[in-house]
mmCIF file of N, CA, C and O in Angstrom:
data_model
loop_
_atom_site.group_PDB
_atom_site.id
_atom_site.type_symbol
_atom_site.label_atom_id
_atom_site.label_comp_id
_atom_site.label_asym_id
_atom_site.label_seq_id
_atom_site.Cartn_x
_atom_site.Cartn_y
_atom_site.Cartn_z
ATOM 1 N N PHE E 1 54.381 34.157 16.986
ATOM 2 C CA PHE E 1 53.352 34.674 16.102
ATOM 3 C C PHE E 1 52.975 33.645 15.039
ATOM 4 O O PHE E 1 51.809 33.449 14.760
ATOM 5 N N VAL E 2 53.969 33.014 14.485
ATOM 6 C CA VAL E 2 53.733 32.044 13.419
ATOM 7 C C VAL E 2 52.967 30.843 13.961
ATOM 8 O O VAL E 2 52.029 30.357 13.328
ATOM 9 N N THR E 3 53.337 30.369 15.156
ATOM 10 C CA THR E 3 52.655 29.200 15.717
ATOM 11 C C THR E 3 51.209 29.523 16.052
ATOM 12 O O THR E 3 50.331 28.699 15.826
ATOM 13 N N THR E 4 50.950 30.719 16.565
ATOM 14 C CA THR E 4 49.570 31.077 16.888
ATOM 15 C C THR E 4 48.739 31.230 15.613
ATOM 16 O O THR E 4 47.569 30.853 15.582
ATOM 17 N N PHE E 5 49.359 31.743 14.564
ATOM 18 C CA PHE E 5 48.673 31.897 13.292
ATOM 19 C C PHE E 5 48.293 30.531 12.705
ATOM 20 O O PHE E 5 47.170 30.315 12.272
ATOM 21 N N LEU E 6 49.231 29.594 12.726
ATOM 22 C CA LEU E 6 48.965 28.248 12.213
ATOM 23 C C LEU E 6 47.896 27.548 13.068
ATOM 24 O O LEU E 6 47.046 26.830 12.551
ATOM 25 N N TYR E 7 47.973 27.790 14.354
ATOM 26 C CA TYR E 7 47.006 27.172 15.266
ATOM 27 C C TYR E 7 45.597 27.678 14.967
ATOM 28 O O TYR E 7 44.657 26.903 14.878
ATOM 29 N N THR E 8 45.454 28.985 14.764
ATOM 30 C CA THR E 8 44.132 29.536 14.474
ATOM 31 C C THR E 8 43.641 29.072 13.108
ATOM 32 O O THR E 8 42.451 28.830 12.924
ATOM 33 N N MET E 9 44.519 28.897 12.143
ATOM 34 C CA MET E 9 44.130 28.408 10.819
ATOM 35 C C MET E 9 43.631 26.961 10.915
ATOM 36 O O MET E 9 42.673 26.577 10.256
ATOM 37 N N ALA E 10 44.303 26.188 11.751
ATOM 38 C CA ALA E 10 43.909 24.790 11.890
ATOM 39 C C ALA E 10 42.583 24.670 12.641
ATOM 40 O O ALA E 10 41.795 23.768 12.378
ATOM 41 N N MET E 11 42.316 25.537 13.552
ATOM 42 C CA MET E 11 41.108 25.461 14.372
ATOM 43 C C MET E 11 39.878 26.055 13.674
ATOM 44 O O MET E 11 38.761 25.753 14.030
ATOM 45 N N LYS E 12 40.104 26.922 12.697
ATOM 46 C CA LYS E 12 38.973 27.537 12.007
ATOM 47 C C LYS E 12 38.251 26.470 11.185
ATOM 48 O O LYS E 12 38.863 25.642 10.522
ATOM 49 N N LYS E 13 36.939 26.535 11.245
ATOM 50 C CA LYS E 13 36.136 25.597 10.471
ATOM 51 C C LYS E 13 35.378 26.386 9.420
ATOM 52 O O LYS E 13 35.061 27.558 9.590
ATOM 53 N N GLY E 14 35.055 25.700 8.361
ATOM 54 C CA GLY E 14 34.343 26.353 7.281
ATOM 55 C C GLY E 14 32.909 26.662 7.668
ATOM 56 O O GLY E 14 32.407 26.214 8.704
ATOM 57 N N SER E 15 32.247 27.373 6.825
ATOM 58 C CA SER E 15 30.863 27.749 7.062
ATOM 59 C C SER E 15 29.959 26.514 6.978
ATOM 60 O O SER E 15 30.246 25.568 6.242
ATOM 61 N N LYS E 16 28.889 26.543 7.727
ATOM 62 C CA LYS E 16 27.948 25.426 7.701
ATOM 63 C C LYS E 16 26.887 25.612 6.618
ATOM 64 O O LYS E 16 26.003 24.782 6.469
ATOM 65 N N GLN E 17 26.986 26.694 5.899
ATOM 66 C CA GLN E 17 26.026 26.929 4.832
ATOM 67 C C GLN E 17 26.236 25.913 3.712
ATOM 68 O O GLN E 17 27.359 25.586 3.354
ATOM 69 N N VAL E 18 25.129 25.421 3.189
ATOM 70 C CA VAL E 18 25.184 24.426 2.122
ATOM 71 C C VAL E 18 24.422 24.999 0.930
ATOM 72 O O VAL E 18 23.346 25.582 1.107
ATOM 73 N N PRO E 19 24.956 24.843 -0.262
ATOM 74 C CA PRO E 19 24.209 25.320 -1.428
ATOM 75 C C PRO E 19 22.861 24.596 -1.522
ATOM 76 O O PRO E 19 22.754 23.417 -1.174
ATOM 77 N N LEU E 20 21.843 25.310 -1.969
ATOM 78 C CA LEU E 20 20.497 24.726 -2.015
ATOM 79 C C LEU E 20 20.423 23.508 -2.932
ATOM 80 O O LEU E 20 19.692 22.555 -2.648
ATOM 81 N N SER E 21 21.194 23.518 -4.007
ATOM 82 C CA SER E 21 21.166 22.366 -4.909
ATOM 83 C C SER E 21 21.632 21.109 -4.179
ATOM 84 O O SER E 21 21.053 20.029 -4.331
ATOM 85 N N HIS E 22 22.648 21.268 -3.351
ATOM 86 C CA HIS E 22 23.154 20.132 -2.570
ATOM 87 C C HIS E 22 22.131 19.691 -1.524
ATOM 88 O O HIS E 22 21.896 18.498 -1.323
ATOM 89 N N LYS E 23 21.493 20.677 -0.883
ATOM 90 C CA LYS E 23 20.485 20.383 0.140
ATOM 91 C C LYS E 23 19.327 19.585 -0.449
ATOM 92 O O LYS E 23 18.906 18.567 0.102
ATOM 93 N N TYR E 24 18.828 20.044 -1.614
ATOM 94 C CA TYR E 24 17.696 19.364 -2.237
ATOM 95 C C TYR E 24 18.088 17.996 -2.776
ATOM 96 O O TYR E 24 17.286 17.072 -2.776
ATOM 97 N N LYS E 25 19.323 17.874 -3.205
ATOM 98 C CA LYS E 25 19.811 16.581 -3.683
ATOM 99 C C LYS E 25 19.794 15.560 -2.549
ATOM 100 O O LYS E 25 19.359 14.420 -2.713
ATOM 101 N N ILE E 26 20.239 15.996 -1.383
ATOM 102 C CA ILE E 26 20.237 15.119 -0.205
ATOM 103 C C ILE E 26 18.808 14.737 0.158
ATOM 104 O O ILE E 26 18.522 13.574 0.448
ATOM 105 N N GLN E 27 17.900 15.714 0.125
ATOM 106 C CA GLN E 27 16.493 15.432 0.434
ATOM 107 C C GLN E 27 15.912 14.393 -0.519
ATOM 108 O O GLN E 27 15.198 13.479 -0.103
ATOM 109 N N ARG E 28 16.226 14.520 -1.817
ATOM 110 C CA ARG E 28 15.731 13.551 -2.800
ATOM 111 C C ARG E 28 16.267 12.150 -2.521
ATOM 112 O O ARG E 28 15.546 11.160 -2.587
ATOM 113 N N LYS E 29 17.557 12.077 -2.198
ATOM 114 C CA LYS E 29 18.170 10.773 -1.908
ATOM 115 C C LYS E 29 17.524 10.129 -0.682
ATOM 116 O O LYS E 29 17.239 8.929 -0.673
ATOM 117 N N VAL E 30 17.303 10.920 0.358
ATOM 118 C CA VAL E 30 16.695 10.401 1.583
ATOM 119 C C VAL E 30 15.279 9.908 1.288
ATOM 120 O O VAL E 30 14.885 8.824 1.728
ATOM 121 N N LYS E 31 14.535 10.708 0.525
ATOM 122 C CA LYS E 31 13.160 10.342 0.197
ATOM 123 C C LYS E 31 13.119 9.029 -0.583
ATOM 124 O O LYS E 31 12.321 8.142 -0.289
ATOM 125 N N SER E 32 13.986 8.906 -1.577
ATOM 126 C CA SER E 32 14.001 7.679 -2.377
ATOM 127 C C SER E 32 14.439 6.484 -1.535
ATOM 128 O O SER E 32 13.931 5.371 -1.701
ATOM 129 N N HIS E 33 15.347 6.712 -0.595
ATOM 130 C CA HIS E 33 15.803 5.625 0.284
ATOM 131 C C HIS E 33 14.656 5.136 1.169
ATOM 132 O O HIS E 33 14.438 3.927 1.323
ATOM 133 N N HIS E 34 13.912 6.082 1.746
ATOM 134 C CA HIS E 34 12.777 5.702 2.597
ATOM 135 C C HIS E 34 11.721 4.947 1.778
ATOM 136 O O HIS E 34 11.139 3.976 2.247
ATOM 137 N N LYS E 35 11.503 5.413 0.551
ATOM 138 C CA LYS E 35 10.532 4.763 -0.327
ATOM 139 C C LYS E 35 10.956 3.322 -0.617
ATOM 140 O O LYS E 35 10.143 2.404 -0.587
ATOM 141 N N LYS E 36 12.236 3.140 -0.860
ATOM 142 C CA LYS E 36 12.786 1.808 -1.131
ATOM 143 C C LYS E 36 12.607 0.895 0.079
ATOM 144 O O LYS E 36 12.212 -0.269 -0.056
ATOM 145 N N LEU E 37 12.885 1.419 1.278
ATOM 146 C CA LEU E 37 12.728 0.620 2.495
ATOM 147 C C LEU E 37 11.270 0.205 2.699
ATOM 148 O O LEU E 37 10.987 -0.939 3.076
ATOM 149 N N LYS E 38 10.342 1.138 2.456
ATOM 150 C CA LYS E 38 8.919 0.821 2.599
ATOM 151 C C LYS E 38 8.511 -0.275 1.630
ATOM 152 O O LYS E 38 7.767 -1.188 1.975
ATOM 153 N N LYS E 39 9.006 -0.173 0.408
ATOM 154 C CA LYS E 39 8.665 -1.152 -0.621
ATOM 155 C C LYS E 39 9.174 -2.537 -0.226
ATOM 156 O O LYS E 39 8.465 -3.537 -0.353
ATOM 157 N N LEU E 40 10.400 -2.606 0.260
ATOM 158 C CA LEU E 40 10.964 -3.882 0.695
ATOM 159 C C LEU E 40 10.189 -4.458 1.872
ATOM 160 O O LEU E 40 9.938 -5.665 1.937
ATOM 161 N N ALA E 41 9.814 -3.595 2.810
ATOM 162 C CA ALA E 41 9.051 -4.057 3.972
ATOM 163 C C ALA E 41 7.696 -4.586 3.545
ATOM 164 O O ALA E 41 7.214 -5.596 4.060
ATOM 165 N N LYS E 42 7.094 -3.934 2.575
ATOM 166 C CA LYS E 42 5.790 -4.365 2.080
ATOM 167 C C LYS E 42 5.902 -5.718 1.383
ATOM 168 O O LYS E 42 5.066 -6.594 1.566
ATOM 169 N N LYS E 43 6.973 -5.891 0.592
ATOM 170 C CA LYS E 43 7.184 -7.152 -0.107
ATOM 171 C C LYS E 43 7.428 -8.296 0.861
ATOM 172 O O LYS E 43 6.939 -9.402 0.676
ATOM 173 N N SER E 44 8.207 -8.035 1.897
ATOM 174 C CA SER E 44 8.561 -9.097 2.845
ATOM 175 C C SER E 44 7.413 -9.421 3.789
ATOM 176 O O SER E 44 7.446 -10.415 4.490
ATOM 177 N N GLY E 45 6.393 -8.574 3.817
ATOM 178 C CA GLY E 45 5.218 -8.846 4.640
ATOM 179 C C GLY E 45 5.303 -8.269 6.032
ATOM 180 O O GLY E 45 4.532 -8.630 6.908
ATOM 181 N N MET E 46 6.231 -7.362 6.263
ATOM 182 C CA MET E 46 6.345 -6.751 7.588
ATOM 183 C C MET E 46 5.201 -5.767 7.829
ATOM 184 O O MET E 46 4.744 -5.610 8.945
ATOM 185 N N ILE E 47 4.754 -5.113 6.767
ATOM 186 C CA ILE E 47 3.647 -4.173 6.890
ATOM 187 C C ILE E 47 2.378 -4.880 6.419
ATOM 188 O O ILE E 47 2.310 -5.364 5.296
ATOM 189 N N ARG E 48 1.405 -4.944 7.277
ATOM 190 C CA ARG E 48 0.143 -5.582 6.925
ATOM 191 C C ARG E 48 -0.992 -4.627 7.207
ATOM 192 O O ARG E 48 -0.976 -3.910 8.198
ATOM 193 N N LYS E 49 -1.980 -4.681 6.340
ATOM 194 C CA LYS E 49 -3.149 -3.850 6.565
ATOM 195 C C LYS E 49 -4.033 -4.528 7.593
ATOM 196 O O LYS E 49 -4.180 -5.745 7.605
ATOM 197 N N ARG E 50 -4.606 -3.748 8.458
ATOM 198 C CA ARG E 50 -5.504 -4.288 9.469
ATOM 199 C C ARG E 50 -6.858 -4.575 8.842
ATOM 200 O O ARG E 50 -7.396 -3.762 8.095
ATOM 201 N N LYS E 51 -7.393 -5.722 9.172
ATOM 202 C CA LYS E 51 -8.714 -6.060 8.673
ATOM 203 C C LYS E 51 -9.754 -5.407 9.572
ATOM 204 O O LYS E 51 -9.637 -5.422 10.788
ATOM 205 N N GLU E 52 -10.744 -4.850 8.930
ATOM 206 C CA GLU E 52 -11.809 -4.211 9.694
ATOM 207 C C GLU E 52 -12.725 -5.275 10.280
ATOM 208 O O GLU E 52 -13.100 -6.227 9.601
ATOM 209 N N LYS E 53 -13.057 -5.128 11.537
ATOM 210 C CA LYS E 53 -13.976 -6.055 12.171
ATOM 211 C C LYS E 53 -15.394 -5.736 11.726
ATOM 212 O O LYS E 53 -15.770 -4.570 11.620
ATOM 213 N N PRO E 54 -16.179 -6.778 11.436
ATOM 214 C CA PRO E 54 -17.559 -6.495 11.034
ATOM 215 C C PRO E 54 -18.342 -5.892 12.200
ATOM 216 O O PRO E 54 -18.128 -6.238 13.363
ATOM 217 N N LEU E 55 -19.231 -4.994 11.872
ATOM 218 C CA LEU E 55 -20.031 -4.336 12.895
ATOM 219 C C LEU E 55 -20.998 -5.334 13.521
ATOM 220 O O LEU E 55 -21.637 -6.121 12.825
ATOM 221 N N GLU E 56 -21.067 -5.305 14.819
ATOM 222 C CA GLU E 56 -22.005 -6.181 15.504
ATOM 223 C C GLU E 56 -23.392 -5.538 15.483
ATOM 224 O O GLU E 56 -23.533 -4.324 15.574
ATOM 225 N N LEU E 57 -24.370 -6.403 15.366
ATOM 226 C CA LEU E 57 -25.737 -5.896 15.333
ATOM 227 C C LEU E 57 -26.174 -5.512 16.733
ATOM 228 O O LEU E 57 -26.010 -6.284 17.674
ATOM 229 N N GLN E 58 -26.737 -4.352 16.852
ATOM 230 C CA GLN E 58 -27.198 -3.882 18.154
ATOM 231 C C GLN E 58 -28.708 -3.673 18.107
ATOM 232 O O GLN E 58 -29.200 -2.579 17.844
ATOM 233 N N ILE E 59 -29.391 -4.768 18.344
ATOM 234 C CA ILE E 59 -30.852 -4.721 18.360
ATOM 235 C C ILE E 59 -31.292 -5.007 19.794
ATOM 236 O O ILE E 59 -30.832 -5.978 20.398
ATOM 237 N N PRO E 60 -32.153 -4.197 20.343
ATOM 238 C CA PRO E 60 -32.572 -4.412 21.734
ATOM 239 C C PRO E 60 -33.278 -5.765 21.915
ATOM 240 O O PRO E 60 -33.986 -6.234 21.034
ATOM 241 N N LYS E 61 -33.027 -6.399 23.070
ATOM 242 C CA LYS E 61 -33.615 -7.713 23.354
ATOM 243 C C LYS E 61 -35.137 -7.653 23.445
ATOM 244 O O LYS E 61 -35.824 -8.606 23.103
ATOM 245 N N SER E 62 -35.644 -6.561 23.891
ATOM 246 C CA SER E 62 -37.087 -6.435 24.099
ATOM 247 C C SER E 62 -37.864 -6.200 22.796
ATOM 248 O O SER E 62 -39.081 -6.222 22.787
ATOM 249 N N TRP E 63 -37.141 -6.021 21.692
ATOM 250 C CA TRP E 63 -37.806 -5.732 20.421
ATOM 251 C C TRP E 63 -38.543 -6.973 19.931
ATOM 252 O O TRP E 63 -38.009 -8.084 19.928
ATOM 253 N N VAL E 64 -39.762 -6.821 19.497
ATOM 254 C CA VAL E 64 -40.634 -7.936 19.149
ATOM 255 C C VAL E 64 -40.138 -8.691 17.915
ATOM 256 O O VAL E 64 -40.115 -9.920 17.884
ATOM 257 N N HIS E 65 -39.701 -7.978 16.877
ATOM 258 C CA HIS E 65 -39.334 -8.595 15.600
ATOM 259 C C HIS E 65 -37.825 -8.795 15.467
ATOM 260 O O HIS E 65 -37.287 -8.761 14.363
ATOM 261 N N LYS E 66 -37.151 -9.045 16.564
ATOM 262 C CA LYS E 66 -35.694 -9.144 16.553
ATOM 263 C C LYS E 66 -35.215 -10.310 15.687
ATOM 264 O O LYS E 66 -34.317 -10.146 14.860
ATOM 265 N N GLU E 67 -35.789 -11.481 15.848
ATOM 266 C CA GLU E 67 -35.338 -12.657 15.105
ATOM 267 C C GLU E 67 -35.530 -12.470 13.603
ATOM 268 O O GLU E 67 -34.651 -12.819 12.804
ATOM 269 N N ALA E 68 -36.654 -11.935 13.212
ATOM 270 C CA ALA E 68 -36.921 -11.707 11.789
ATOM 271 C C ALA E 68 -35.905 -10.728 11.209
ATOM 272 O O ALA E 68 -35.391 -10.921 10.090
ATOM 273 N N MET E 69 -35.622 -9.694 11.963
ATOM 274 C CA MET E 69 -34.666 -8.692 11.517
ATOM 275 C C MET E 69 -33.273 -9.304 11.364
ATOM 276 O O MET E 69 -32.568 -9.039 10.378
ATOM 277 N N LEU E 70 -32.861 -10.122 12.336
ATOM 278 C CA LEU E 70 -31.550 -10.768 12.271
ATOM 279 C C LEU E 70 -31.449 -11.673 11.041
ATOM 280 O O LEU E 70 -30.437 -11.671 10.328
ATOM 281 N N LYS E 71 -32.485 -12.478 10.790
ATOM 282 C CA LYS E 71 -32.490 -13.358 9.621
ATOM 283 C C LYS E 71 -32.364 -12.557 8.331
ATOM 284 O O LYS E 71 -31.625 -12.924 7.410
ATOM 285 N N GLU E 72 -33.071 -11.459 8.261
ATOM 286 C CA GLU E 72 -33.048 -10.621 7.067
ATOM 287 C C GLU E 72 -31.645 -10.043 6.833
ATOM 288 O O GLU E 72 -31.122 -10.064 5.716
ATOM 289 N N ILE E 73 -31.048 -9.567 7.894
ATOM 290 C CA ILE E 73 -29.703 -8.970 7.785
ATOM 291 C C ILE E 73 -28.687 -10.021 7.376
ATOM 292 O O ILE E 73 -27.834 -9.788 6.516
ATOM 293 N N LEU E 74 -28.755 -11.214 7.974
ATOM 294 C CA LEU E 74 -27.826 -12.284 7.623
ATOM 295 C C LEU E 74 -28.007 -12.722 6.172
ATOM 296 O O LEU E 74 -27.037 -13.011 5.469
ATOM 297 N N ALA E 75 -29.248 -12.765 5.703
ATOM 298 C CA ALA E 75 -29.504 -13.113 4.305
ATOM 299 C C ALA E 75 -28.888 -12.073 3.364
ATOM 300 O O ALA E 75 -28.283 -12.428 2.339
ATOM 301 N N GLN E 76 -29.012 -10.792 3.733
ATOM 302 C CA GLN E 76 -28.424 -9.724 2.914
ATOM 303 C C GLN E 76 -26.905 -9.870 2.849
ATOM 304 O O GLN E 76 -26.294 -9.709 1.791
ATOM 305 N N ARG E 77 -26.298 -10.192 3.984
ATOM 306 C CA ARG E 77 -24.839 -10.370 4.011
ATOM 307 C C ARG E 77 -24.414 -11.525 3.110
ATOM 308 O O ARG E 77 -23.418 -11.431 2.392
ATOM 309 N N LYS E 78 -25.148 -12.649 3.166
ATOM 310 C CA LYS E 78 -24.822 -13.795 2.314
ATOM 311 C C LYS E 78 -24.909 -13.416 0.843
ATOM 312 O O LYS E 78 -24.028 -13.767 0.047
ATOM 313 N N GLU E 79 -25.981 -12.731 0.463
ATOM 314 C CA GLU E 79 -26.152 -12.309 -0.927
ATOM 315 C C GLU E 79 -24.994 -11.428 -1.375
ATOM 316 O O GLU E 79 -24.466 -11.574 -2.482
ATOM 317 N N GLU E 80 -24.603 -10.525 -0.504
ATOM 318 C CA GLU E 80 -23.504 -9.615 -0.833
ATOM 319 C C GLU E 80 -22.203 -10.390 -1.034
ATOM 320 O O GLU E 80 -21.451 -10.127 -1.969
ATOM 321 N N GLU E 81 -21.937 -11.359 -0.171
ATOM 322 C CA GLU E 81 -20.728 -12.172 -0.322
ATOM 323 C C GLU E 81 -20.762 -12.969 -1.613
ATOM 324 O O GLU E 81 -19.739 -13.100 -2.299
ATOM 325 N N GLU E 82 -21.923 -13.515 -1.978
ATOM 326 C CA GLU E 82 -22.051 -14.263 -3.222
ATOM 327 C C GLU E 82 -21.791 -13.366 -4.426
ATOM 328 O O GLU E 82 -21.084 -13.749 -5.359
ATOM 329 N N ARG E 83 -22.328 -12.145 -4.381
ATOM 330 C CA ARG E 83 -22.089 -11.198 -5.467
ATOM 331 C C ARG E 83 -20.607 -10.879 -5.598
ATOM 332 O O ARG E 83 -20.061 -10.827 -6.706
ATOM 333 N N ARG E 84 -19.962 -10.689 -4.462
ATOM 334 C CA ARG E 84 -18.517 -10.403 -4.489
ATOM 335 C C ARG E 84 -17.754 -11.575 -5.085
ATOM 336 O O ARG E 84 -16.828 -11.398 -5.880
ATOM 337 N N GLY E 85 -18.136 -12.784 -4.688
ATOM 338 C CA GLY E 85 -17.472 -13.983 -5.211
ATOM 339 C C GLY E 85 -17.634 -14.111 -6.720
ATOM 340 O O GLY E 85 -16.667 -14.419 -7.437
ATOM 341 N N GLU E 86 -18.840 -13.852 -7.207
ATOM 342 C CA GLU E 86 -19.091 -13.895 -8.647
ATOM 343 C C GLU E 86 -18.272 -12.834 -9.371
ATOM 344 O O GLU E 86 -17.685 -13.091 -10.425
ATOM 345 N N PHE E 87 -18.226 -11.649 -8.806
ATOM 346 C CA PHE E 87 -17.467 -10.552 -9.411
ATOM 347 C C PHE E 87 -15.988 -10.918 -9.505
ATOM 348 O O PHE E 87 -15.351 -10.725 -10.538
ATOM 349 N N ARG E 88 -15.447 -11.490 -8.424
ATOM 350 C CA ARG E 88 -14.035 -11.893 -8.422
ATOM 351 C C ARG E 88 -13.777 -12.976 -9.463
ATOM 352 O O ARG E 88 -12.755 -12.957 -10.150
ATOM 353 N N ALA E 89 -14.706 -13.923 -9.557
ATOM 354 C CA ALA E 89 -14.537 -15.010 -10.522
ATOM 355 C C ALA E 89 -14.519 -14.475 -11.949
ATOM 356 O O ALA E 89 -13.670 -14.876 -12.758
ATOM 357 N N THR E 90 -15.437 -13.555 -12.264
ATOM 358 C CA THR E 90 -15.466 -12.985 -13.620
ATOM 359 C C THR E 90 -14.199 -12.181 -13.887
ATOM 360 O O THR E 90 -13.655 -12.221 -14.996
ATOM 361 N N LYS E 91 -13.725 -11.489 -12.881
ATOM 362 C CA LYS E 91 -12.500 -10.699 -13.035
ATOM 363 C C LYS E 91 -11.309 -11.611 -13.328
ATOM 364 O O LYS E 91 -10.489 -11.330 -14.204
ATOM 365 N N ARG E 92 -11.217 -12.723 -12.565
ATOM 366 C CA ARG E 92 -10.132 -13.684 -12.794
ATOM 367 C C ARG E 92 -10.214 -14.259 -14.204
ATOM 368 O O ARG E 92 -9.198 -14.417 -14.883
ATOM 369 N N GLN E 93 -11.437 -14.579 -14.638
ATOM 370 C CA GLN E 93 -11.626 -15.148 -15.959
ATOM 371 C C GLN E 93 -11.178 -14.174 -17.048
ATOM 372 O O GLN E 93 -10.486 -14.558 -17.987
ATOM 373 N N LYS E 94 -11.540 -12.910 -16.916
ATOM 374 C CA LYS E 94 -11.140 -11.896 -17.895
ATOM 375 C C LYS E 94 -9.627 -11.766 -17.947
ATOM 376 O O LYS E 94 -9.028 -11.684 -19.020
ATOM 377 N N LYS E 95 -9.008 -11.756 -16.763
ATOM 378 C CA LYS E 95 -7.566 -11.628 -16.692
ATOM 379 C C LYS E 95 -6.896 -12.817 -17.375
ATOM 380 O O LYS E 95 -5.924 -12.662 -18.121
ATOM 381 N N LYS E 96 -7.428 -14.010 -17.131
ATOM 382 C CA LYS E 96 -6.870 -15.220 -17.709
ATOM 383 C C LYS E 96 -7.025 -15.214 -19.226
ATOM 384 O O LYS E 96 -6.097 -15.575 -19.956
ATOM 385 N N SER E 97 -8.183 -14.767 -19.711
ATOM 386 C CA SER E 97 -8.404 -14.729 -21.158
ATOM 387 C C SER E 97 -7.460 -13.724 -21.828
ATOM 388 O O SER E 97 -6.937 -13.983 -22.911
ATOM 389 N N LYS E 98 -7.214 -12.588 -21.183
ATOM 390 C CA LYS E 98 -6.268 -11.608 -21.725
ATOM 391 C C LYS E 98 -4.874 -12.205 -21.815
ATOM 392 O O LYS E 98 -4.156 -12.034 -22.800
ATOM 393 N N LYS E 99 -4.488 -12.925 -20.758
ATOM 394 C CA LYS E 99 -3.173 -13.543 -20.712
ATOM 395 C C LYS E 99 -3.037 -14.583 -21.824
ATOM 396 O O LYS E 99 -2.015 -14.656 -22.509
ATOM 397 N N ASP E 100 -4.089 -15.387 -22.029
ATOM 398 C CA ASP E 100 -4.076 -16.401 -23.085
ATOM 399 C C ASP E 100 -3.951 -15.760 -24.457
ATOM 400 O O ASP E 100 -3.221 -16.244 -25.324
ATOM 401 N N LYS E 101 -4.663 -14.628 -24.664
ATOM 402 C CA LYS E 101 -4.588 -13.939 -25.947
ATOM 403 C C LYS E 101 -3.178 -13.429 -26.207
ATOM 404 O O LYS E 101 -2.655 -13.527 -27.309
ATOM 405 N N LYS E 102 -2.546 -12.883 -25.172
ATOM 406 C CA LYS E 102 -1.177 -12.390 -25.324
ATOM 407 C C LYS E 102 -0.234 -13.521 -25.697
ATOM 408 O O LYS E 102 0.630 -13.381 -26.557
ATOM 409 N N GLU E 103 -0.395 -14.678 -25.042
ATOM 410 C CA GLU E 103 0.464 -15.827 -25.331
ATOM 411 C C GLU E 103 0.264 -16.301 -26.761
ATOM 412 O O GLU E 103 1.215 -16.649 -27.455
ATOM 413 N N LYS E 104 -0.988 -16.309 -27.248
ATOM 414 C CA LYS E 104 -1.259 -16.722 -28.616
ATOM 415 C C LYS E 104 -0.599 -15.786 -29.608
ATOM 416 O O LYS E 104 -0.023 -16.204 -30.609
ATOM 417 N N VAL E 105 -0.654 -14.482 -29.336
ATOM 418 C CA VAL E 105 -0.037 -13.492 -30.216
ATOM 419 C C VAL E 105 1.470 -13.688 -30.245
ATOM 420 O O VAL E 105 2.102 -13.660 -31.303
ATOM 421 N N GLU E 106 2.072 -13.920 -29.069
ATOM 422 C CA GLU E 106 3.517 -14.126 -28.998
ATOM 423 C C GLU E 106 3.910 -15.398 -29.737
ATOM 424 O O GLU E 106 4.921 -15.433 -30.444
ATOM 425 N N ASP E 107 3.111 -16.466 -29.607
ATOM 426 C CA ASP E 107 3.418 -17.719 -30.288
ATOM 427 C C ASP E 107 3.329 -17.544 -31.804
ATOM 428 O O ASP E 107 4.158 -18.061 -32.551
ATOM 429 N N SER E 108 2.326 -16.800 -32.275
ATOM 430 C CA SER E 108 2.173 -16.596 -33.709
ATOM 431 C C SER E 108 3.315 -15.732 -34.256
ATOM 432 O O SER E 108 3.771 -15.926 -35.382
ATOM 433 N N ASP E 109 3.811 -14.793 -33.455
ATOM 434 C CA ASP E 109 4.936 -13.970 -33.870
ATOM 435 C C ASP E 109 6.203 -14.797 -33.992
ATOM 436 O O ASP E 109 7.016 -14.588 -34.894
ATOM 437 N N GLU E 110 6.383 -15.759 -33.106
ATOM 438 C CA GLU E 110 7.584 -16.602 -33.136
ATOM 439 C C GLU E 110 7.571 -17.529 -34.336
ATOM 440 O O GLU E 110 8.614 -17.840 -34.912
ATOM 441 N N GLU E 111 6.388 -18.000 -34.759
ATOM 442 C CA GLU E 111 6.295 -18.908 -35.895
ATOM 443 C C GLU E 111 6.640 -18.210 -37.195
ATOM 444 O O GLU E 111 7.179 -18.815 -38.112
ATOM 445 N N ILE E 112 6.376 -16.939 -37.290
ATOM 446 C CA ILE E 112 6.641 -16.186 -38.532
ATOM 447 C C ILE E 112 8.075 -15.872 -38.636
ATOM 448 O O ILE E 112 9.019 -16.240 -38.756
#
């Protein structure tokens, strides 16, 4: 009797129920771990965004004003690229000027 009792005590396993606080804690840890892995992958360059291919022009060959239309569209694209380039340049300049101002403030604080 004693041996069978000890045997059944040893074989019994606890309940698989988990307190909700523990369950949610595990979920938070897993979520933060996945977030960390994604961040590391992004930093190392494993994840890259796909570049969108420019749309090809589909103008019928038989159209009379095809060449004029193509020239016009290409001119519009060039203008747009130039505008983007100017915008980027002004943005870089603003960023650089802000950085210079911060450095000047820090230098003046150190002198005092």
